[in-house]
Amino acid sequence: MLRLSRKPREWLDRTRTVRFTLEGRTYRAHPGDTVTSALWANGVRVLGRSFKYHRPRGVLSAANHDVNALYQNAGATHIRADVTPVREGMVLEPVNVGGSLASDRNRILDRLGRFLPVGFYYKSLHRPKWLFPFWERLIRGKAGLGEVDTGWPADRAPKAHAFCEVLVVGAGPAGLAAALHAGDAGAEVLLVDENPHVGGSLDYEWVGTTVADRERARLVERVSAHPRVTVRTSSVALGHYADHQVPVAGPEGISKVRAEAVVLATGVLEQPAVFRNNDLPGVMLASGGMLLLHRFGVAPGLRPVLLVANAEGYRAALALIAAGLPPEAVLDWRVCGEPERGLPKTLQNFGVEVREGWTVREAHGREALAGVTAVPANRAGAPGARQGVRIDCDALLMSVGWAPAGHLLYQAGGTFSYDHSLHQPVPHRTPHGVYPAGRLNGVFVLSEQLADGRHAAERALAARTGAPDPGVSPYRAAEPHSHPWPIVPHRRGRDFVDFDEDLQLKDLEQAAAEGFDNIELLKRFSTVGMGPSQGKHANMNAIRILARWRGQGIDETGTTTARPVYHPVPLGHVAGRRLRPWCTGPFQAFHEAQGAAFMEAGPWLRPDFYGPRKAEAVAAEVAAVRQGVGLMDLSPLGKIEVLGPDAARLLESAYTSRLADLRSGRSRYAVLTDETGVVLDDGVVGRLAADRFYVTATTSHAEATTKLLLRHAAERGLDAHVVPRTGQLAALSVAGPGSRELLQPFTDLPLHEPDFPRQGIAEARVAGHAAHLLRSGFVGEVAFEVHLAPEAARTVWMALWRAGGEAGGIRAFGVQAQRVLRLEKGHLLVGQDTDGLTTPFEAGLGGLVHLDKPAFTGRESLALLKERRERRLVGFTLPPDAPLPEECHLVIVDGAIAGRVTSIAFSPTLGHPIGLAMVDAELADSGAPLPIRLDDGGLVTARPAPKTFYDPQGRCLGAHAEEAC
């Protein structure tokens, strides 16, 4: 147990205890603990396993700057343990582990490292070609970290908009000073910090310093009470966009903040030293050790050693002494004669051994740190030839350098240049309205950080009022706070530069030697900085390595592009709250009373099926339509009226079919394509009079079809009016052998052949209400569509339902049954059986393309595509007991993709599965069986079949369907 006595700045509520579980074992923590701090306090050293080699990993930054500790549970994956608070009853499992953290069977990969050099996947796995599928499956099985459960409930958070005059990012000393100064000047200030409490380095680096403690108390008290300063903690500024728009993600979601000026007090990121086994649990950044100590009252280790190259490392050593954890030794990488000579003397007065000019060559231990080998360094910082000294320890705290957290400044258009005095990049050019402050600006003395925050606020106030700019900061440090080359090569490797990607020094040197010696190319070939940490701990050292390889400076070498977002954000936050109003038809109360399960169809909620069990309900609904009569709600169907002298010309110019010669009282199935000949939508076009048409469209494309017709009318100057009627009219379908007999008593229109033939359309009265009546055959049976006003539709629906109930055999059917019925008849669904590249010829709709028409949208493209079809929609069947593929499952021939399943279902009518697939034309023409890949990787062989599976002669749609079928 590494829990210490209470610390003055800790975040814990020690009066309460919470329990959580990792890998089935229960641990105790206090409210305020993160998962990392709680596990470390309980003596758990191995917090995770590395991505490539599955090496044991512990604490590194403890600040969300690395992903050594990632977990998942039933509600989330990739939980960052460093910043995720412990909750009572939390159940966690590690990610990227084969077995358990303590016994990961994939750790054998660490011994195979010599066979997995940088970029090996680019060079070796594609030859021989026949073996590639094996490697593909193996890599896909190993790639990634956590496992996504697609059954997780959507966790959406609302988006908001906010405005402020000055936005301050970072609530450390510089940020607090800037916010107060701007607020005192009358500006409305928003102060944002990623931590749950303000204070920044005042709460872990300067604790115990009298002046610092006094300043912290003053700043926090004033900021909390200031009427013009709004504080948002646990919130991350994700990026900087045009006009100073900064999205801020917090527990409540994302706020799109628009500011007049921005102060960036984002600080610096501590960088690790590179030496052999520098990733062992127990090797951590000094700032990470101080976070454990001061925020959570947890000892980084009981026998620590420090590797330092700046004053911050010495302050960490003094904090450990004050906590009763005197270091075994302090290794100062710098040579004698450099500034701050009093710091080694102070430690020596406490009995701590200080070795100036020494560094670490290697860390020792199997699953956790047990000791280090210290060696003297020459004046260039490289290890000398003298024999090393073994120092036993259980923690090594590194404080050897910093990199600016400058992502927002980069995104705003600012630049950095390398300061050879600090050995750190510092802001070089800043855009108007964006001003760095504090350690981001190269200011490391506390009093000067406070002054620099006020100075940045002055610049921000001047920017928003138009006053003269006070100029750049005068407080930048002149002495180094970073080692210029914190890297100790080792002939046996395992000297890690990027902890996310398991990249070693030799990997980056090898990549440069192979020609990837541009920083962007090095990044993409080696993947340095491309892991979940986005290079926060790796990029600075990678740039140093490439610069030395090329024999040039840091600025000449350049840096990779800083892109938003800075920290990972849940996709539910990015999506925002689902504020889509649902449309429901006039029969909603009936559907609910009948136990309907609903599905989304564009903006509509439609009955998917009726009853508690889907398979049984769909089979019963299909049987009702095939044998008796079914009633379906078609209200979401797109409905459009086209009127005027040029109505026929308009439709003729939009649809591929010939429509000008359509007789009144008749309708035709028609298809819309775009200029490239790709199918956009389908529907029925019916002619009610010479200058009046009634058009249907798919539910999801109804609005787009209306806009397209309006555009055509305007572009061609046609005297035609397009009236959307989808929301004005309800619709219902009466389908099945008994549909004519059920509907006839309610209408004055004769429904028998030849008075009302197939594809007929008429205006009539149904149950005393004006309606459009259409003959349709989408489900493969005699069917009638009734389109009328919603109020009247409810009356008609219930009248038909009661009459059908008295006669027996009526049943409501939903979308799932309709899709099975249409599939049995071989009718396609646009958007499901077609995609964004499908032409009518590929979809089997070539007969609807009349190229002899003078002009219609897509005509020129379709004329070229008629003979170039590369794919074709085909039907297939499966044996009754065959495993059922799913839509989008691939057709695989000779190991190559030859198509995909577009629709598939078990046919209750036929007693076996049927489906449609879009396959290569050569395969379609051959009539060969279709091997379809299943979820488990196996194949099931389908037999090609005509697409009209049910009633290919159309007898069930004829004049005497009830006898003919």
XYZ file of N, CA, C and O in Angstrom, residues 165-233:
276
model
N -15.668 37.673 -24.050
C -14.765 38.668 -24.627
C -13.317 38.188 -24.579
O -12.554 38.410 -25.513
N -12.952 37.491 -23.511
C -11.614 36.909 -23.410
C -11.762 35.461 -22.941
O -12.355 35.205 -21.889
N -11.229 34.555 -23.736
C -11.181 33.142 -23.364
C -9.772 32.832 -22.878
O -8.795 33.101 -23.584
N -9.664 32.270 -21.682
C -8.378 31.870 -21.126
C -8.376 30.360 -21.006
O -9.237 29.780 -20.333
N -7.427 29.713 -21.682
C -7.318 28.260 -21.652
C -6.162 27.881 -20.751
O -5.004 28.195 -21.039
N -6.457 27.226 -19.640
C -5.443 26.838 -18.674
C -5.582 27.638 -17.395
O -5.486 28.872 -17.419
N -5.838 26.945 -16.268
C -6.063 27.628 -14.998
C -4.913 27.408 -14.045
O -5.107 27.202 -12.851
N -3.676 27.433 -14.568
C -2.501 27.458 -13.724
C -2.205 28.884 -13.305
O -3.051 29.778 -13.452
N -1.003 29.151 -12.804
C -0.710 30.507 -12.318
C -0.879 31.580 -13.389
O -1.482 32.629 -13.130
N -0.370 31.362 -14.590
C -0.493 32.372 -15.642
C -1.941 32.545 -16.064
O -2.412 33.680 -16.272
N -2.677 31.445 -16.202
C -4.069 31.537 -16.612
C -4.934 32.224 -15.581
O -5.808 33.038 -15.927
N -4.729 31.913 -14.294
C -5.494 32.565 -13.242
C -5.225 34.066 -13.219
O -6.153 34.880 -13.107
N -3.949 34.436 -13.351
C -3.588 35.856 -13.350
C -4.193 36.563 -14.554
O -4.693 37.695 -14.442
N -4.174 35.933 -15.711
C -4.733 36.549 -16.910
C -6.237 36.729 -16.783
O -6.783 37.784 -17.146
N -6.941 35.717 -16.279
C -8.389 35.815 -16.139
C -8.778 36.933 -15.182
O -9.711 37.714 -15.455
N -8.087 37.027 -14.067
C -8.398 38.074 -13.102
C -8.119 39.464 -13.671
O -8.915 40.395 -13.502
N -6.998 39.612 -14.364
C -6.641 40.927 -14.904
C -7.662 41.372 -15.944
O -8.091 42.530 -15.952
N -8.070 40.441 -16.825
C -9.055 40.797 -17.838
C -10.412 41.074 -17.203
O -11.127 42.000 -17.608
N -10.793 40.276 -16.196
C -12.057 40.518 -15.517
C -12.071 41.834 -14.781
O -13.077 42.562 -14.798
N -10.971 42.183 -14.116
C -10.890 43.464 -13.407
C -10.994 44.639 -14.365
O -11.453 45.724 -13.986
N -10.587 44.442 -15.632
C -10.661 45.500 -16.634
C -12.047 45.618 -17.251
O -12.257 46.444 -18.142
N -12.984 44.772 -16.839
C -14.354 44.869 -17.316
C -14.724 43.883 -18.401
O -15.851 43.931 -18.916
N -13.829 42.979 -18.764
C -14.129 42.017 -19.815
C -14.855 40.810 -19.238
O -14.614 40.402 -18.095
N -15.742 40.241 -20.042
C -16.376 38.977 -19.688
C -15.402 37.851 -20.039
O -15.013 37.693 -21.199
N -15.020 37.062 -19.041
C -13.942 36.084 -19.192
C -14.498 34.675 -18.979
O -15.270 34.435 -18.051
N -14.047 33.768 -19.838
C -14.306 32.345 -19.636
C -12.967 31.665 -19.405
O -12.075 31.734 -20.258
N -12.816 31.019 -18.256
C -11.582 30.324 -17.887
C -11.837 28.823 -17.970
O -12.728 28.305 -17.300
N -11.048 28.119 -18.786
C -11.262 26.697 -19.059
C -10.041 25.910 -18.609
O -8.895 26.321 -18.901
N -10.265 24.785 -17.921
C -9.160 23.918 -17.543
C -9.616 22.473 -17.595
O -10.754 22.154 -17.232
N -8.706 21.589 -18.040
C -9.069 20.179 -18.194
C -9.165 19.447 -16.867
O -9.724 18.347 -16.798
N -8.625 19.987 -15.790
C -8.656 19.343 -14.484
C -9.934 19.699 -13.736
O -10.561 20.723 -14.000
N -10.314 18.880 -12.766
C -11.538 19.190 -12.008
C -11.383 20.354 -11.039
O -12.377 20.826 -10.498
N -10.156 20.814 -10.813
C -9.917 21.940 -9.919
C -8.920 22.883 -10.581
O -8.020 22.457 -11.312
N -9.064 24.191 -10.307
C -8.103 25.159 -10.826
C -6.851 25.144 -9.959
O -6.862 24.664 -8.823
N -5.776 25.672 -10.500
C -4.523 25.750 -9.744
C -3.322 25.319 -10.553
O -2.232 25.857 -10.399
N -3.478 24.314 -11.408
C -2.383 23.872 -12.256
C -1.159 23.483 -11.450
O -1.233 22.766 -10.453
N 0.005 24.003 -11.865
C 1.264 23.640 -11.210
C 1.348 24.147 -9.783
O 2.177 23.668 -8.998
N 0.507 25.108 -9.410
C 0.478 25.556 -8.019
C 0.070 24.431 -7.083
O 0.367 24.463 -5.893
N -0.609 23.416 -7.629
C -1.113 22.332 -6.791
C -0.211 21.111 -6.771
O -0.524 20.131 -6.086
N 0.881 21.126 -7.547
C 1.757 19.950 -7.479
C 3.234 20.285 -7.590
O 4.074 19.524 -7.141
N 3.581 21.428 -8.177
C 5.005 21.755 -8.293
C 5.455 22.722 -7.227
O 6.589 22.630 -6.726
N 4.586 23.660 -6.863
C 4.990 24.724 -5.931
C 4.425 24.521 -4.538
O 4.516 25.418 -3.702
N 3.838 23.360 -4.253
C 3.225 23.130 -2.949
C 4.293 23.214 -1.852
O 5.382 22.642 -1.985
N 3.956 23.898 -0.793
C 4.893 24.028 0.337
C 5.743 25.269 0.271
O 6.412 25.613 1.260
N 5.744 25.973 -0.867
C 6.471 27.243 -0.976
C 5.570 28.347 -0.449
O 4.446 28.530 -0.937
N 6.056 29.085 0.528
C 5.207 30.060 1.222
C 4.589 31.060 0.258
O 3.375 31.312 0.274
N 5.410 31.645 -0.605
C 4.903 32.651 -1.549
C 3.886 32.024 -2.485
O 2.824 32.596 -2.773
N 4.203 30.820 -2.986
C 3.301 30.157 -3.921
C 1.976 29.819 -3.266
O 0.903 30.003 -3.865
N 2.013 29.325 -2.047
C 0.771 28.973 -1.365
C -0.089 30.208 -1.133
O -1.324 30.160 -1.275
N 0.557 31.323 -0.773
C -0.193 32.559 -0.543
C -0.826 33.072 -1.844
O -1.993 33.474 -1.873
N -0.058 33.020 -2.935
C -0.584 33.468 -4.225
C -1.725 32.574 -4.688
O -2.727 33.055 -5.224
N -1.567 31.288 -4.480
C -2.631 30.373 -4.906
C -3.926 30.676 -4.177
O -5.001 30.737 -4.788
N -3.857 30.824 -2.869
C -5.060 31.103 -2.088
C -5.734 32.385 -2.580
O -6.961 32.442 -2.729
N -4.929 33.404 -2.865
C -5.494 34.676 -3.328
C -6.140 34.526 -4.695
O -7.271 34.964 -4.925
N -5.439 33.877 -5.608
C -5.939 33.754 -6.973
C -7.215 32.921 -7.034
O -8.196 33.303 -7.678
N -7.207 31.777 -6.357
C -8.371 30.890 -6.417
C -9.581 31.543 -5.762
O -10.709 31.468 -6.279
N -9.375 32.214 -4.643
C -10.485 32.877 -3.964
C -11.084 33.978 -4.835
O -12.309 34.081 -4.977
N -10.237 34.780 -5.468
C -10.732 35.881 -6.280
C -11.412 35.394 -7.544
O -12.447 35.917 -7.954
N -10.832 34.386 -8.187
C -11.443 33.859 -9.412
C -12.805 33.249 -9.110
O -13.768 33.441 -9.861
N -12.916 32.540 -8.005
C -14.176 31.880 -7.667
C -15.285 32.887 -7.405
O -16.465 32.598 -7.669
N -14.909 34.061 -6.906
C -15.919 35.064 -6.543
C -16.090 36.160 -7.580
O -16.985 36.996 -7.444
N -15.272 36.161 -8.611
C -15.292 37.287 -9.550
C -16.564 37.258 -10.392
O -16.887 36.244 -11.013
N -17.297 38.369 -10.462
C -18.568 38.372 -11.207
C -18.393 38.291 -12.723
O -19.347 37.937 -13.422
N -17.209 38.616 -13.232
C -17.014 38.610 -14.683
C -16.200 37.412 -15.174
O -15.874 37.332 -16.350
N -15.855 36.526 -14.274
C -15.061 35.352 -14.647
C -15.899 34.092 -14.451
O -16.342 33.801 -13.329
N -16.124 33.373 -15.527
C -16.813 32.084 -15.478
C -15.783 30.980 -15.602
O -14.936 31.014 -16.513
N -15.823 30.013 -14.712
C -14.832 28.938 -14.686
C -15.495 27.641 -15.124
O -16.568 27.279 -14.624
N -14.851 26.958 -16.066
C -15.294 25.625 -16.478
C -14.141 24.656 -16.263
O -13.125 24.725 -16.961
N -14.302 23.782 -15.296
C -13.297 22.766 -15.043
C -13.701 21.455 -15.711
O -14.815 21.320 -16.221
